[in-house]
Amino acid sequence: MTPDQVKPDRDAPIGIFDSGFGGLTVLRAVVDQLPEEDIIYLGDTARAPYGEKTIAEVREYALECLDHLVDLGVKALVIACNSASSAVLRDARERYSVPVIDVILPAARRTVGATRTGQVGVICTEATATSRSYDDAFIAAPQIHLKTQACPRFVEFVEDGITGGPELLGVAREYLAPLQAADIDTLILGCTHYPLLTGPLSYLLGDSVTLVSSADECAKATYARLTALDLLHTPRAANGHRRQQGRRRFLTTGNPERFEGIGRRLIGDLVADVEQFS
Ligand code: DGL
């Protein structure tokens, strides 16, 4: 948002967009940090996964979805997908009058503060790896030596509800081997599905490697941005001892029952009353 733009309504919802389900990890972190905010979540499950598509395709789909959220009157856009952030971040900032928060820059900023040795790994989809968006994010931090590893099978595991067990550990071991050989001390979970694999990843890497979740960092950046722009929701009246929760609306371009089933498996009963959106 530039100074000459009209200030959005502080009581309007936050729009969170992802290719499908991974962005639910961002939603959960936003709900934890900003419980009073109304949220509209849009998952483009009909066209997911984005991670296997070209950057040009991801760009077209992502801008279409973000346009829909803006038409629904959101006060801020959260691009809760690394592949989509890689494809549209610059365009989105120019295109929309509401603030745009992505997953890549907040994770990169956290990483600069977290690493002791400068040896950093990022695991992500093929689309994010090809875009080199994390390399761009560290351009002003020459002390960071970044090693990128695409992990195409992780999204499929998570969506099948497999977040541990021998098969996943075997695949993860292979993906992590080059990063361990590079002696990384910090690993960026550069796909919003991967926070659900925190257990196996930290089990394999051990305590000396710090994991940076692009989902958590994105939620912190959302809090910071709304606070700085004076766009936090008007405090809701207290209901007894319970703080009032915001309303959450879930839209999918795919099948709503499937979205609700997988969504609940991933983040529990926050996901409800999913609507079809086309
Ligand atoms: N959520 C996407 C990301 O963070 C990955 C899922 C997909 O491939 O659509 O990159």
Coordinates of C-alpha atoms and ligand atoms in Angstrom, one line a residue:
M1 CA 0.0 0.0 0.0
T2 CA 1.4 3.4 -1.0
P3 CA 0.6 6.6 1.0
D4 CA -1.7 7.9 -1.7
Q5 CA -3.9 4.8 -1.7
V6 CA -7.3 4.6 0.1
K7 CA -7.0 2.9 3.4
P8 CA -8.9 -0.4 3.5
D9 CA -11.7 -1.1 6.0
R10 CA -10.0 -2.4 9.2
D11 CA -13.0 -4.7 9.8
A12 CA -12.9 -6.3 6.4
P13 CA -11.5 -9.9 6.3
I14 CA -7.9 -10.9 5.5
G15 CA -7.7 -12.9 2.2
I16 CA -5.5 -15.9 2.3
F17 CA -4.7 -17.7 -0.9
D18 CA -3.0 -21.0 -1.7
S19 CA -2.9 -23.5 -4.5
G20 CA -4.8 -25.9 -2.1
F21 CA -4.2 -27.1 1.3
G22 CA -0.7 -26.0 2.4
G23 CA -1.8 -22.5 3.0
L24 CA -3.9 -23.9 5.9
T25 CA -0.7 -24.0 7.9
V26 CA -0.5 -20.2 7.4
L27 CA -4.2 -19.8 8.2
R28 CA -3.7 -21.7 11.5
A29 CA -0.7 -19.5 12.4
V30 CA -2.7 -16.3 11.5
V31 CA -5.6 -17.6 13.7
D32 CA -3.2 -18.2 16.6
Q33 CA -1.7 -14.7 16.3
L34 CA -4.7 -12.7 15.2
P35 CA -7.8 -14.6 16.6
E36 CA -10.2 -11.7 16.2
E37 CA -9.6 -11.3 12.5
D38 CA -12.2 -12.4 9.9
I39 CA -10.5 -14.5 7.2
I40 CA -11.5 -15.7 3.7
Y41 CA -9.3 -18.6 2.6
L42 CA -9.3 -19.5 -1.1
G43 CA -7.6 -22.8 -2.2
D44 CA -7.3 -23.4 -5.9
T45 CA -7.5 -27.2 -5.5
A46 CA -9.0 -27.6 -9.0
R47 CA -5.7 -26.6 -10.5
A48 CA -3.3 -27.7 -7.8
P49 CA -0.5 -28.8 -7.4
Y50 CA 1.2 -25.6 -8.5
G51 CA 4.6 -26.9 -7.7
E52 CA 4.8 -29.0 -10.9
K53 CA 3.6 -26.2 -13.2
T54 CA 5.6 -23.5 -15.1
I55 CA 6.0 -20.1 -13.4
A56 CA 3.9 -18.6 -16.2
E57 CA 1.0 -20.9 -15.5
V58 CA 1.2 -20.4 -11.7
R59 CA 1.3 -16.6 -12.3
E60 CA -1.9 -16.7 -14.3
Y61 CA -3.8 -18.9 -11.9
A62 CA -2.6 -17.0 -8.8
L63 CA -3.5 -13.5 -10.1
E64 CA -6.9 -14.8 -11.0
C65 CA -7.5 -16.1 -7.5
L66 CA -6.1 -13.0 -5.9
D67 CA -8.4 -10.8 -8.1
H68 CA -11.3 -12.8 -6.7
L69 CA -10.3 -12.2 -3.1
V70 CA -9.9 -8.5 -3.8
D71 CA -13.4 -8.5 -5.4
L72 CA -14.7 -10.0 -2.2
G73 CA -13.5 -6.9 -0.3
V74 CA -10.4 -8.2 1.7
K75 CA -8.3 -5.6 3.5
A76 CA -5.0 -7.5 2.9
L77 CA -3.8 -10.4 0.7
V78 CA -1.7 -13.2 2.1
I79 CA -0.1 -15.3 -0.5
A80 CA 0.2 -18.5 1.5
C81 CA 2.1 -20.5 -1.1
N82 CA 5.8 -20.4 -1.9
S83 CA 5.2 -21.4 -5.5
A84 CA 2.7 -18.6 -6.1
S85 CA 4.7 -16.1 -4.1
S86 CA 7.7 -17.0 -6.4
A87 CA 5.6 -16.3 -9.4
V88 CA 3.6 -13.1 -8.6
L89 CA 5.1 -11.3 -5.7
R90 CA 6.2 -8.2 -7.6
D91 CA 3.2 -8.1 -9.8
A92 CA 0.8 -8.4 -6.9
R93 CA 2.3 -5.5 -5.0
E94 CA 1.8 -3.3 -8.1
R95 CA -1.6 -4.6 -9.0
Y96 CA -3.5 -4.4 -5.7
S97 CA -4.2 -1.4 -3.5
V98 CA -4.4 -3.6 -0.4
P99 CA -1.2 -4.7 1.4
V100 CA 0.3 -8.0 0.0
I101 CA 2.1 -10.3 2.4
D102 CA 4.1 -13.3 1.0
V103 CA 5.8 -16.3 2.5
I104 CA 9.3 -15.9 1.1
L105 CA 10.6 -12.5 2.3
P106 CA 9.5 -13.1 5.9
A107 CA 11.2 -16.5 6.0
A108 CA 14.3 -15.0 4.4
R109 CA 14.5 -12.2 7.0
R110 CA 14.1 -14.7 9.9
T111 CA 16.8 -16.9 8.4
V112 CA 19.4 -14.0 8.3
G113 CA 18.8 -13.6 12.0
A114 CA 18.8 -17.3 12.8
T115 CA 21.9 -18.7 11.0
R116 CA 25.2 -18.8 12.8
T117 CA 27.4 -20.1 9.9
G118 CA 25.6 -18.7 6.9
Q119 CA 25.1 -22.3 5.5
V120 CA 21.4 -22.4 4.8
G121 CA 19.2 -24.9 3.0
V122 CA 15.8 -24.4 1.5
I123 CA 13.4 -27.3 0.7
C124 CA 10.6 -26.5 -1.7
T125 CA 8.6 -27.4 -4.8
E126 CA 10.1 -27.6 -8.3
A127 CA 8.4 -24.3 -9.3
T128 CA 9.9 -22.5 -6.3
A129 CA 13.3 -24.0 -6.9
T130 CA 13.3 -23.1 -10.7
S131 CA 12.2 -19.5 -9.9
R132 CA 15.2 -19.0 -7.7
S133 CA 13.1 -16.7 -5.6
Y134 CA 14.9 -17.6 -2.3
D135 CA 18.3 -16.7 -4.0
D136 CA 16.7 -13.4 -4.9
A137 CA 15.5 -12.9 -1.4
F138 CA 19.1 -13.2 -0.1
I139 CA 20.7 -10.9 -2.7
A140 CA 21.5 -8.3 0.0
A141 CA 22.9 -10.9 2.4
P142 CA 26.1 -12.1 0.8
Q143 CA 27.0 -14.0 4.0
I144 CA 24.2 -16.5 3.2
H145 CA 25.2 -19.6 1.1
L146 CA 22.0 -21.1 0.0
K147 CA 21.5 -24.7 -1.1
T148 CA 18.1 -25.5 -2.7
Q149 CA 16.5 -28.9 -2.7
A150 CA 13.2 -29.6 -4.5
C151 CA 11.2 -32.2 -2.6
P152 CA 8.4 -33.1 -5.0
R153 CA 7.0 -36.1 -3.1
F154 CA 6.4 -34.2 0.2
V155 CA 3.1 -32.5 -1.0
E156 CA 1.6 -35.8 -2.0
F157 CA 2.6 -37.4 1.3
V158 CA 1.0 -34.6 3.4
E159 CA -2.2 -34.6 1.3
D160 CA -2.5 -38.4 1.8
G161 CA -2.2 -37.8 5.5
I162 CA 1.3 -39.3 5.8
T163 CA 3.4 -37.1 8.0
G164 CA 5.6 -39.8 9.5
G165 CA 6.5 -43.4 9.2
P166 CA 9.3 -45.4 7.4
E167 CA 8.4 -44.5 3.8
L168 CA 8.3 -40.8 4.4
L169 CA 11.5 -41.0 6.5
G170 CA 13.3 -42.9 3.7
V171 CA 12.4 -40.3 1.1
A172 CA 13.2 -37.4 3.5
R173 CA 16.6 -38.9 4.2
E174 CA 17.4 -38.8 0.5
Y175 CA 16.2 -35.2 0.0
L176 CA 18.1 -34.0 3.1
A177 CA 21.4 -35.8 2.3
P178 CA 22.9 -33.1 0.0
L179 CA 21.9 -30.4 2.6
Q180 CA 23.5 -32.3 5.4
A181 CA 26.6 -32.7 3.2
A182 CA 26.7 -28.9 2.8
D183 CA 26.7 -28.7 6.6
I184 CA 23.7 -26.4 6.9
D185 CA 22.8 -24.9 10.2
T186 CA 19.4 -23.5 9.2
L187 CA 16.7 -25.1 7.0
I188 CA 13.8 -23.1 5.4
L189 CA 10.6 -25.0 5.0
G190 CA 9.9 -23.3 1.7
C191 CA 6.6 -24.9 1.0
T192 CA 3.5 -24.3 3.1
H193 CA 2.8 -28.1 3.4
Y194 CA 6.1 -28.7 5.1
P195 CA 5.4 -27.4 8.6
L196 CA 3.3 -30.6 8.9
L197 CA 6.6 -32.5 8.5
T198 CA 8.4 -30.7 11.2
G199 CA 8.6 -33.9 13.4
P200 CA 10.4 -36.1 10.8
L201 CA 12.6 -33.2 9.5
S202 CA 13.9 -32.3 12.9
Y203 CA 14.3 -35.9 13.9
L204 CA 16.6 -36.4 10.9
L205 CA 18.5 -33.2 11.1
G206 CA 18.9 -33.0 14.9
D207 CA 18.9 -30.0 17.3
S208 CA 21.8 -28.2 15.7
V209 CA 19.8 -27.3 12.6
T210 CA 17.2 -24.5 13.1
L211 CA 14.0 -25.0 11.1
V212 CA 12.4 -21.8 9.7
S213 CA 8.7 -22.2 8.8
S214 CA 7.6 -19.9 6.0
A215 CA 4.1 -20.3 7.4
D216 CA 4.9 -19.0 10.9
E217 CA 7.0 -16.2 9.6
C218 CA 4.3 -15.2 7.1
A219 CA 1.8 -15.0 10.0
K220 CA 4.2 -12.8 12.0
A221 CA 4.7 -10.6 9.0
T222 CA 0.9 -10.3 8.6
Y223 CA 0.5 -9.2 12.3
A224 CA 3.3 -6.7 11.9
R225 CA 2.0 -5.3 8.6
L226 CA -1.6 -4.9 9.9
T227 CA -0.3 -3.3 13.1
A228 CA 2.0 -0.9 11.2
L229 CA -0.8 0.2 8.9
D230 CA -3.4 0.5 11.7
L231 CA -5.5 -2.2 10.0
L232 CA -6.1 -4.6 13.0
H233 CA -9.8 -5.5 13.5
T234 CA -11.7 -3.2 15.9
P235 CA -11.5 -5.1 19.3
R236 CA -14.5 -7.3 19.6
A237 CA -16.6 -7.2 22.8
A238 CA -15.6 -9.8 25.4
N239 CA -17.9 -12.8 25.7
G240 CA -17.6 -13.9 29.4
H241 CA -14.0 -15.0 29.8
R242 CA -13.7 -16.0 26.1
R243 CA -12.1 -13.7 23.6
Q244 CA -14.4 -13.3 20.5
Q245 CA -13.1 -15.2 17.5
G246 CA -13.3 -13.8 13.9
R247 CA -15.4 -15.5 11.2
R248 CA -13.6 -17.8 8.8
R249 CA -14.9 -18.6 5.3
F250 CA -13.3 -21.4 3.2
L251 CA -13.6 -21.4 -0.6
T252 CA -12.3 -24.0 -3.0
T253 CA -12.2 -24.2 -6.7
G254 CA -12.4 -28.0 -6.4
N255 CA -14.7 -30.3 -4.4
P256 CA -15.8 -28.8 -1.1
E257 CA -16.3 -32.2 0.7
R258 CA -12.8 -33.3 -0.3
F259 CA -11.4 -30.0 0.8
E260 CA -13.1 -30.3 4.2
G261 CA -11.9 -33.9 4.6
I262 CA -8.2 -33.2 3.9
G263 CA -8.3 -29.7 5.5
R264 CA -9.6 -31.2 8.8
R265 CA -7.0 -34.0 8.6
L266 CA -4.3 -31.3 8.4
I267 CA -5.4 -28.6 10.8
G268 CA -8.5 -30.0 12.6
D269 CA -12.0 -28.5 12.9
L270 CA -11.0 -24.9 12.1
V271 CA -12.0 -26.0 8.6
A272 CA -15.8 -26.1 8.2
D273 CA -18.6 -25.2 5.8
V274 CA -16.4 -25.2 2.7
E275 CA -18.0 -23.5 -0.3
Q276 CA -17.5 -24.2 -4.0
F277 CA -16.0 -21.2 -5.8
S278 CA -15.6 -20.9 -9.6
Ligands
DGL1 N1 1.6 -24.8 -1.1 C1 2.5 -24.9 -2.2 C2 3.8 -24.1 -1.9 O1 4.0 -23.6 -0.8 C3 2.8 -26.3 -2.6 C4 1.7 -27.1 -3.1 C5 1.5 -27.2 -4.6 O2 2.4 -27.7 -5.3 O3 0.5 -26.7 -5.1 O4 4.7 -24.0 -2.7

